[in-house]
Short mmCIF file of C-alpha atoms in Angstrom, two decimals:
data_model
loop_
_atom_site.label_atom_id
_atom_site.label_comp_id
_atom_site.label_asym_id
_atom_site.label_seq_id
_atom_site.Cartn_x
_atom_site.Cartn_y
_atom_site.Cartn_z
CA MET A 1 0.00 0.00 0.00
CA ASN A 2 1.42 3.35 -1.01
CA CYS A 3 -0.96 6.25 -0.49
CA THR A 4 -1.64 9.18 1.80
CA HIS A 5 -4.04 9.26 4.72
CA THR A 6 -6.32 11.58 2.74
CA ALA A 7 -6.40 9.26 -0.27
CA LEU A 8 -7.09 6.15 1.80
CA LEU A 9 -9.78 7.91 3.82
CA SER A 10 -11.43 9.13 0.61
CA SER A 11 -11.59 5.58 -0.72
CA TYR A 12 -13.30 4.39 2.48
CA TYR A 13 -15.68 7.34 2.46
CA ASN A 14 -16.63 6.89 -1.20
CA GLU A 15 -17.29 3.19 -0.72
CA ILE A 16 -19.48 3.84 2.32
CA ARG A 17 -21.56 6.34 0.32
CA ARG A 18 -21.74 3.97 -2.66
CA ARG A 19 -23.10 1.16 -0.52
CA GLN A 20 -25.35 3.37 1.60
CA PRO A 21 -26.00 6.82 0.10
CA LYS A 22 -27.86 8.17 3.15
CA GLY A 23 -27.58 7.78 6.92
CA PRO A 24 -27.93 7.10 9.70
CA TYR A 25 -24.64 5.23 9.63
CA HIS A 26 -23.10 2.64 11.94
CA LEU A 27 -19.32 2.56 11.66
CA GLY A 28 -16.59 0.59 13.34
CA GLY A 29 -13.02 -0.55 13.08
CA TRP A 30 -10.29 -2.65 14.67
CA SER A 31 -6.76 -1.41 15.40
CA ALA A 32 -5.93 1.48 13.04
CA GLY A 33 -9.37 0.88 11.54
CA GLY A 34 -10.93 2.48 14.60
CA GLY A 35 -9.17 5.72 13.74
CA PHE A 36 -10.30 5.49 10.13
CA ALA A 37 -13.89 4.84 11.27
CA PHE A 38 -13.77 8.01 13.38
CA ALA A 39 -12.31 10.00 10.48
CA CYS A 40 -15.06 8.71 8.17
CA ALA A 41 -17.65 9.70 10.77
CA GLU A 42 -16.12 13.17 10.79
CA LEU A 43 -16.53 13.47 7.00
CA LEU A 44 -20.09 12.13 7.01
CA ILE A 45 -21.12 14.57 9.74
CA ARG A 46 -19.43 17.40 7.84
CA ASP A 47 -21.65 16.52 4.88
CA GLY A 48 -24.81 16.69 6.97
CA GLU A 49 -25.26 12.98 7.67
CA GLU A 50 -25.96 11.29 11.00
CA VAL A 51 -23.60 8.70 12.44
CA GLN A 52 -25.67 6.79 14.96
CA SER A 53 -23.02 4.47 16.38
CA LEU A 54 -19.27 4.02 16.39
CA ILE A 55 -17.53 0.77 17.38
CA ILE A 56 -13.87 1.07 18.42
CA ILE A 57 -12.10 -2.29 18.73
CA ASP A 58 -8.75 -2.05 20.55
CA SER A 59 -7.95 1.21 18.80
CA PRO A 60 -6.01 4.02 20.46
CA LEU A 61 -6.79 7.62 19.69
CA PRO A 62 -5.07 8.38 16.34
CA GLN A 63 -2.63 10.85 17.88
CA GLN A 64 -1.47 8.08 20.24
CA MET A 65 -0.57 5.75 17.35
CA GLU A 66 3.06 4.88 16.67
CA THR A 67 4.84 2.36 14.51
CA LEU A 68 6.43 -0.87 15.70
CA PRO A 69 9.57 -2.60 14.41
CA VAL A 70 9.33 -5.52 11.99
CA GLU A 71 10.49 -7.86 14.80
CA PHE A 72 7.18 -7.38 16.59
CA TYR A 73 5.15 -8.55 13.59
CA GLU A 74 7.54 -11.43 12.95
CA HIS A 75 7.00 -12.53 16.56
CA CYS A 76 3.24 -12.45 15.98
CA ALA A 77 3.72 -14.65 12.91
CA THR A 78 5.61 -17.27 14.95
CA LEU A 79 2.62 -17.40 17.31
CA GLY A 80 0.26 -18.13 14.42
CA LEU A 81 -1.68 -14.91 14.96
CA TYR A 82 -2.12 -14.34 11.23
CA GLY A 83 -3.67 -17.77 10.65
CA ASN A 84 -2.47 -21.34 10.45
CA GLU A 85 -0.49 -20.84 7.25
CA LYS A 86 2.62 -18.76 6.65
CA PRO A 87 1.54 -15.12 6.24
CA PRO A 88 1.83 -13.70 2.72
CA SER A 89 4.86 -11.52 2.03
CA TYR A 90 2.78 -8.37 1.73
CA LEU A 91 1.13 -8.64 5.17
CA ILE A 92 3.78 -7.15 7.47
CA PRO A 93 4.59 -4.28 5.05
CA HIS A 94 0.84 -3.65 4.89
CA PHE A 95 0.62 -3.36 8.69
CA LEU A 96 3.60 -1.01 8.77
CA ARG A 97 2.33 1.20 5.96
CA THR A 98 -1.19 1.41 7.40
CA LEU A 99 0.20 2.75 10.68
CA GLU A 100 2.49 5.18 8.86
CA THR A 101 -0.51 6.43 6.88
CA MET A 102 -2.41 7.16 10.10
CA LEU A 103 0.41 9.09 11.82
CA PRO A 104 -0.23 12.55 10.27
CA TYR A 105 -3.91 12.50 11.29
CA GLN A 106 -4.93 14.30 14.47
CA ALA A 107 -8.49 13.61 15.61
CA THR A 108 -10.46 16.64 16.77
CA PRO A 109 -13.87 16.82 18.51
CA LEU A 110 -16.83 15.97 16.29
CA LYS A 111 -18.91 19.02 15.44
CA THR A 112 -22.46 17.79 15.84
CA ARG A 113 -25.29 17.89 18.36
CA ARG A 114 -26.16 14.28 17.49
CA LEU A 115 -23.13 12.43 18.72
CA PRO A 116 -22.94 8.71 17.97
CA LYS A 117 -23.29 6.12 20.69
CA VAL A 118 -19.78 4.75 21.14
CA GLY A 119 -18.73 1.21 21.97
CA ILE A 120 -15.11 0.50 22.89
CA LEU A 121 -13.63 -2.97 23.38
CA TRP A 122 -10.13 -3.40 24.79
CA ALA A 123 -7.94 -6.51 24.68
CA CYS A 124 -6.78 -7.57 28.15
CA GLU A 125 -3.65 -9.52 27.14
CA THR A 126 -0.53 -8.73 25.11
CA VAL A 127 1.41 -10.87 22.64
CA MET A 128 4.57 -9.81 24.46
CA ASP A 129 3.67 -12.21 27.28
CA ALA A 130 4.39 -15.18 25.01
CA ALA A 131 7.73 -17.00 25.03
CA GLY A 132 10.26 -15.71 22.53
CA ALA A 133 9.02 -12.12 22.54
CA PRO A 134 11.66 -9.77 21.09
CA ASP A 135 13.33 -7.06 23.13
CA ILE A 136 11.82 -3.86 21.72
CA GLY A 137 13.02 -1.63 24.54
CA GLU A 138 11.07 0.73 26.74
CA ARG A 139 8.13 1.77 24.59
CA ASN A 140 4.60 2.65 25.60
CA HIS A 141 2.85 1.25 22.53
CA PHE A 142 -0.57 -0.15 23.40
CA MET A 143 0.25 -3.56 21.89
CA LEU A 144 3.38 -3.97 24.01
CA ARG A 145 1.83 -3.71 27.46
CA ARG A 146 -1.11 -5.06 29.39
CA ARG A 147 -3.84 -2.46 29.40
CA GLN A 148 -4.53 -0.79 32.74
CA ASP A 149 -7.03 1.83 31.56
CA PHE A 150 -10.27 0.27 30.35
CA GLY A 151 -12.06 3.60 30.08
CA PRO A 152 -12.44 5.77 26.97
CA ASP A 153 -8.66 6.41 27.07
CA GLY A 154 -8.84 9.72 25.25
CA TRP A 155 -11.75 9.02 22.93
CA ASP A 156 -13.95 11.10 25.23
CA THR A 157 -11.87 14.16 24.31
CA VAL A 158 -12.96 13.93 20.66
CA LEU A 159 -16.46 12.66 21.48
CA PRO A 160 -17.35 14.96 24.40
CA GLY A 161 -20.78 14.21 25.79
CA ALA A 162 -21.21 10.95 23.89
CA GLU A 163 -22.62 7.84 25.56
CA PHE A 164 -19.91 5.20 25.94
CA VAL A 165 -20.34 1.44 26.31
CA LEU A 166 -17.06 -0.11 27.45
CA GLY A 167 -15.99 -3.73 27.26
CA LYS A 168 -13.04 -6.05 27.91
CA ALA A 169 -11.93 -8.99 25.78
CA VAL A 170 -10.82 -11.14 28.72
CA GLY A 171 -8.16 -13.70 27.83
CA ALA A 172 -7.52 -12.20 24.39
CA ASN A 173 -4.81 -10.04 22.88
CA HIS A 174 -5.02 -7.53 20.03
CA PHE A 175 -5.07 -10.31 17.43
CA THR A 176 -6.84 -13.22 19.13
CA MET A 177 -9.79 -11.00 20.09
CA MET A 178 -10.76 -11.13 16.40
CA GLN A 179 -10.65 -14.93 16.25
CA LYS A 180 -13.48 -17.41 16.71
CA ASP A 181 -12.67 -18.28 20.32
CA HIS A 182 -13.02 -14.67 21.47
CA ASN A 183 -15.17 -12.81 18.95
CA GLN A 184 -18.23 -13.16 21.19
CA HIS A 185 -16.90 -10.08 22.99
CA ILE A 186 -17.32 -8.08 19.79
CA ALA A 187 -20.76 -9.54 19.16
CA ARG A 188 -21.93 -8.50 22.63
CA LEU A 189 -20.62 -4.97 22.15
CA ILE A 190 -22.42 -4.60 18.82
CA GLU A 191 -25.57 -5.95 20.45
CA LYS A 192 -25.39 -3.33 23.20
CA VAL A 193 -24.49 -0.38 21.01
CA VAL A 194 -26.09 -0.95 17.62
CA VAL A 195 -28.97 -3.41 18.00
CA GLN A 196 -30.33 -2.01 21.26
CA GLY A 197 -29.78 1.50 19.94
CA LEU A 198 -31.90 0.77 16.88
CA ALA A 199 -34.63 -0.69 19.07
CA GLN A 200 -34.69 2.48 21.16
CA VAL A 201 -35.38 4.65 18.11
CA GLY A 202 -38.07 2.34 16.78
CA TYR A 203 -36.26 0.27 14.12
#
């Protein structure tokens, strides 16, 4: 992947509008995707649309994002976190480039009176607990440490006044939380934020 944050965001935005021309919208994303979901919400609201819900899955605030060395992703591959087969050659460069693309973006408070209902799910474990973890030094990256703050962790600063539903993926790390054994945590969060929210407004 070789494009700017603006270009990648535009491609997401255009595809959302192609599939669903009018709101209300329900957006979500995992990892860097949470930041892109917020940025898409920002554009939709700018264009007069309503974003009814926003699901953030183990995603730090964009301005808290930072890159990780290749050794981290190679360690994840040895743990089978990318699937049972050897990961394709493009996968690690894709992870690195996606994070680099996000770095210039600084999230700012949404300018709307109809803030989305926000669901946030945090992984409780870290892949660095596994045997053979590389020495990456003293870094505060969210994927290198066990999470202590299970609150909004900064998202409330760009969604002031929004209703938050917070959850923990107990026993799962950033990658395994998306796998079959743990994805019930995500299903429950969507149930609380999206499905119950739709019921409340009469859908």
